[in-house]
Amino acid sequence: QEKVQQSPESLIVPEGAMVSLNCSFSDSASQSIWWYQQHPGKGPKALISIFSNGNKKEGRLTVYLNRASLHVSLHIKDSQPSDSAVYLCAVSMYSNYQLIWGSGTKLIIKP
Amino acid sequence: AQTIHQWPVAEIKAVGSPLSLGCTIKGKSSPNLYWYWQATGGTLQQLFYSITVGQVESVVQLNLSASRPKDDQFILSTEKLLLSHSGFYLCAWSWGTSQNTLYFGAGTRLSVL
């Protein structure tokens, strides 16, 4: 059974800092990896996804995937208080219609 | 633009009572539809998905069932609620046959007492 683990559980950083979030998965056959943002009481919102080894940048977000080490990281540049949320890592496995989710990292950006 | 609407917003139900939660997607034909459950402070757990009307695949049942009576509608139900059913239920949609972005609804908060 695919497992997805995220670290740290929570993170508090000052506004403007670079944020780094980690996600490890247990099966190298996993396909795409997604990062979602979830505010309290709301549904998750997709941020960025990656399939191939290497990195992908979109705006203030950069994601790095290393399939050999089964690790993916999300980096948020110039963090803002509105970035405060839970960040979820999700890995597609078994089919195009199933995702395995990590337990999330709670991020707080202090003004 | 596509919109996803979940109902009700919140429910308080007694153990052993029936439940029906609904989800409607407008502005997209033949979407893939999903039901997720999230315990308070817990991990998202996929329950069901459907890629066409009348067909639903179970991922984890948790004594729940799902149906897709129309192209744009997904229903989650049970005849007898358990305490363990409490949590946050989310409907989502994606489009196409390759792995695509999930778009989530606002969710239904269920408390079983």
Short mmCIF file of C-alpha atoms in Angstrom, two decimals:
data_model
loop_
_atom_site.label_atom_id
_atom_site.label_comp_id
_atom_site.label_asym_id
_atom_site.label_seq_id
_atom_site.Cartn_x
_atom_site.Cartn_y
_atom_site.Cartn_z
CA GLN A 1 0.00 0.00 0.00
CA GLU A 2 1.36 3.36 -1.04
CA LYS A 3 2.22 5.65 1.87
CA VAL A 4 2.74 9.36 1.75
CA GLN A 5 4.50 11.13 4.61
CA GLN A 6 4.91 14.85 5.03
CA SER A 7 7.27 16.90 7.15
CA PRO A 8 7.34 19.00 9.15
CA GLU A 9 3.91 18.66 10.78
CA SER A 10 3.83 22.40 11.34
CA LEU A 11 5.96 25.39 10.49
CA ILE A 12 5.97 29.03 11.60
CA VAL A 13 8.02 31.50 9.56
CA PRO A 14 8.16 35.31 9.26
CA GLU A 15 6.63 37.05 6.27
CA GLY A 16 9.01 37.16 3.32
CA ALA A 17 10.86 33.97 4.27
CA MET A 18 11.42 31.03 1.94
CA VAL A 19 9.30 28.03 2.95
CA SER A 20 10.33 24.42 2.28
CA LEU A 21 7.89 21.53 2.67
CA ASN A 22 8.74 17.86 2.25
CA CYS A 23 6.90 14.78 1.08
CA SER A 24 8.13 11.21 0.78
CA PHE A 25 6.32 8.33 -0.87
CA SER A 26 6.85 4.62 -0.70
CA ASP A 27 6.51 3.39 -4.26
CA SER A 28 8.72 4.45 -7.17
CA ALA A 29 5.95 3.38 -9.56
CA SER A 30 3.83 6.28 -8.39
CA GLN A 31 2.88 8.64 -11.15
CA SER A 32 2.16 12.32 -10.69
CA ILE A 33 2.67 14.13 -7.41
CA TRP A 34 0.42 17.01 -6.48
CA TRP A 35 0.53 19.78 -3.91
CA TYR A 36 -2.75 21.19 -2.61
CA GLN A 37 -3.49 24.06 -0.23
CA GLN A 38 -6.34 23.79 2.28
CA HIS A 39 -7.67 26.63 4.41
CA PRO A 40 -9.68 25.77 7.56
CA GLY A 41 -13.18 24.51 6.75
CA LYS A 42 -12.59 24.65 2.99
CA GLY A 43 -11.92 22.16 0.22
CA PRO A 44 -8.32 21.76 -0.99
CA LYS A 45 -7.10 23.80 -3.93
CA ALA A 46 -4.52 22.47 -6.38
CA LEU A 47 -1.26 24.42 -6.49
CA ILE A 48 1.22 22.54 -8.66
CA SER A 49 1.98 19.05 -9.92
CA ILE A 50 5.04 17.24 -11.21
CA PHE A 51 5.59 13.99 -13.08
CA SER A 52 9.18 13.94 -14.29
CA ASN A 53 12.35 14.03 -12.23
CA GLY A 54 13.67 17.53 -11.77
CA ASN A 55 11.98 20.76 -10.92
CA LYS A 56 9.04 22.85 -12.03
CA LYS A 57 8.41 26.50 -11.27
CA GLU A 58 5.13 28.40 -11.26
CA GLY A 59 5.17 31.93 -9.89
CA ARG A 60 6.41 31.86 -6.29
CA LEU A 61 6.21 28.05 -6.17
CA THR A 62 8.94 25.57 -7.10
CA VAL A 63 8.60 21.82 -6.78
CA TYR A 64 11.49 19.33 -6.88
CA LEU A 65 11.03 15.62 -7.53
CA ASN A 66 13.65 12.94 -6.97
CA ARG A 67 12.21 9.53 -7.84
CA ALA A 68 15.37 7.70 -6.78
CA SER A 69 15.00 8.97 -3.21
CA LEU A 70 11.18 8.90 -3.37
CA HIS A 71 11.07 12.51 -2.30
CA VAL A 72 9.33 15.67 -3.46
CA SER A 73 9.59 19.15 -1.98
CA LEU A 74 7.63 22.36 -2.38
CA HIS A 75 9.29 25.73 -1.95
CA ILE A 76 7.37 28.97 -1.54
CA LYS A 77 9.34 32.13 -2.21
CA ASP A 78 8.58 35.44 -0.50
CA SER A 79 5.91 33.96 1.80
CA GLN A 80 2.87 36.04 2.68
CA PRO A 81 0.31 35.81 5.52
CA SER A 82 -2.27 34.64 2.97
CA ASP A 83 -0.09 31.56 2.39
CA SER A 84 -1.00 30.38 5.90
CA ALA A 85 -2.83 27.08 5.39
CA VAL A 86 -2.37 23.32 5.45
CA TYR A 87 -0.34 22.02 2.53
CA LEU A 88 -1.18 18.53 1.30
CA CYS A 89 0.93 16.23 -0.83
CA ALA A 90 -0.95 13.72 -2.98
CA VAL A 91 0.43 10.89 -5.07
CA SER A 92 -1.43 9.23 -7.91
CA MET A 93 -1.09 5.50 -7.86
CA TYR A 94 -2.86 2.42 -9.22
CA SER A 95 -5.02 4.43 -11.63
CA ASN A 96 -5.68 7.89 -13.02
CA TYR A 97 -8.56 8.23 -10.57
CA GLN A 98 -6.99 7.46 -7.20
CA LEU A 99 -4.81 9.67 -5.04
CA ILE A 100 -3.02 8.82 -1.81
CA TRP A 101 -2.73 11.82 0.49
CA GLY A 102 -0.27 12.86 3.14
CA SER A 103 -1.44 14.20 6.49
CA GLY A 104 -0.34 17.73 5.65
CA THR A 105 1.94 20.49 6.93
CA LYS A 106 0.32 23.36 8.78
CA LEU A 107 2.04 26.58 7.69
CA ILE A 108 1.74 29.86 9.58
CA ILE A 109 3.27 33.01 8.14
CA LYS A 110 3.73 35.70 10.79
CA PRO A 111 3.41 39.32 9.59
CA ALA B 1 -16.99 28.58 -15.84
CA GLN B 2 -17.47 25.36 -13.91
CA THR B 3 -19.08 25.36 -10.50
CA ILE B 4 -19.41 22.63 -7.90
CA HIS B 5 -22.11 22.76 -5.26
CA GLN B 6 -22.39 20.49 -2.25
CA TRP B 7 -25.38 20.12 -0.01
CA PRO B 8 -26.10 20.38 2.82
CA VAL B 9 -23.40 22.62 4.26
CA ALA B 10 -23.64 20.89 7.64
CA GLU B 11 -25.64 18.12 9.27
CA ILE B 12 -26.14 16.90 12.81
CA LYS B 13 -27.57 13.36 12.83
CA ALA B 14 -28.25 10.61 15.30
CA VAL B 15 -26.46 7.25 15.28
CA GLY B 16 -28.52 4.79 13.25
CA SER B 17 -30.25 7.43 11.14
CA PRO B 18 -29.98 7.58 7.34
CA LEU B 19 -27.82 10.08 5.44
CA SER B 20 -27.77 11.52 1.97
CA LEU B 21 -25.20 14.05 0.78
CA GLY B 22 -25.22 15.55 -2.67
CA CYS B 23 -22.94 17.23 -5.16
CA THR B 24 -23.70 18.95 -8.48
CA ILE B 25 -21.25 20.12 -11.12
CA LYS B 26 -22.31 22.72 -13.65
CA GLY B 27 -20.49 23.87 -16.76
CA LYS B 28 -18.66 20.64 -17.60
CA SER B 29 -20.00 17.62 -19.39
CA SER B 30 -18.94 14.10 -18.40
CA PRO B 31 -16.73 15.03 -15.46
CA ASN B 32 -14.99 12.43 -13.30
CA LEU B 33 -16.52 12.67 -9.83
CA TYR B 34 -15.08 11.80 -6.43
CA TRP B 35 -16.12 11.54 -2.79
CA TYR B 36 -13.56 12.15 -0.05
CA TRP B 37 -13.80 11.99 3.74
CA GLN B 38 -11.61 13.85 6.22
CA ALA B 39 -11.77 13.24 9.96
CA THR B 40 -11.19 16.36 12.05
CA GLY B 41 -7.48 17.06 11.81
CA GLY B 42 -7.06 13.90 9.75
CA THR B 43 -5.87 12.77 6.35
CA LEU B 44 -8.02 12.94 3.23
CA GLN B 45 -9.38 9.51 2.37
CA GLN B 46 -10.81 8.80 -1.04
CA LEU B 47 -14.11 6.91 -0.80
CA PHE B 48 -15.53 6.57 -4.32
CA TYR B 49 -15.05 7.75 -7.87
CA SER B 50 -17.18 7.69 -10.99
CA ILE B 51 -16.13 8.29 -14.58
CA THR B 52 -19.56 7.83 -16.14
CA VAL B 53 -23.25 7.95 -15.28
CA GLY B 54 -24.46 4.88 -13.41
CA GLN B 55 -20.98 3.54 -12.64
CA VAL B 56 -19.27 4.02 -9.29
CA GLU B 57 -16.01 2.50 -8.10
CA SER B 58 -15.36 1.99 -4.40
CA VAL B 59 -11.96 2.79 -2.92
CA VAL B 60 -12.81 2.55 0.78
CA GLN B 61 -16.43 1.94 1.68
CA LEU B 62 -16.70 2.80 5.39
CA ASN B 63 -20.31 1.45 5.33
CA LEU B 64 -21.26 4.13 2.80
CA SER B 65 -22.52 3.91 -0.74
CA ALA B 66 -22.44 6.27 -3.69
CA SER B 67 -24.48 6.71 -6.83
CA ARG B 68 -24.34 8.84 -9.95
CA PRO B 69 -27.92 9.22 -11.20
CA LYS B 70 -27.11 12.03 -13.65
CA ASP B 71 -24.00 13.19 -15.51
CA ASP B 72 -23.66 16.18 -13.21
CA GLN B 73 -24.76 14.67 -9.88
CA PHE B 74 -23.04 12.47 -7.29
CA ILE B 75 -24.78 11.19 -4.16
CA LEU B 76 -23.25 9.70 -0.98
CA SER B 77 -25.54 7.83 1.35
CA THR B 78 -25.98 5.29 4.10
CA GLU B 79 -29.01 3.75 5.77
CA LYS B 80 -27.43 3.68 9.25
CA LEU B 81 -24.96 6.25 10.50
CA LEU B 82 -22.14 5.32 12.88
CA LEU B 83 -20.25 7.63 15.22
CA SER B 84 -17.19 7.04 13.05
CA HIS B 85 -18.94 8.71 10.09
CA SER B 86 -18.45 12.12 11.64
CA GLY B 87 -16.14 14.39 9.70
CA PHE B 88 -15.83 16.54 6.60
CA TYR B 89 -17.13 15.17 3.31
CA LEU B 90 -15.76 16.60 0.11
CA CYS B 91 -16.92 16.15 -3.45
CA ALA B 92 -14.48 16.82 -6.29
CA TRP B 93 -14.34 16.67 -10.05
CA SER B 94 -11.69 16.29 -12.71
CA TRP B 95 -11.88 16.02 -16.45
CA GLY B 96 -10.31 13.73 -18.98
CA THR B 97 -8.68 10.32 -18.95
CA SER B 98 -5.20 11.33 -17.82
CA GLN B 99 -4.35 12.43 -14.31
CA ASN B 100 -5.77 15.85 -13.94
CA THR B 101 -6.34 18.50 -11.33
CA LEU B 102 -9.05 17.83 -8.77
CA TYR B 103 -11.48 20.68 -8.11
CA PHE B 104 -13.13 20.42 -4.71
CA GLY B 105 -16.45 21.63 -3.39
CA ALA B 106 -16.84 23.52 -0.14
CA GLY B 107 -17.64 20.35 1.77
CA THR B 108 -20.29 19.10 4.19
CA ARG B 109 -19.54 18.98 7.91
CA LEU B 110 -21.24 15.94 9.47
CA SER B 111 -21.60 15.40 13.20
CA VAL B 112 -23.04 12.06 14.32
CA LEU B 113 -24.25 12.02 17.93
#
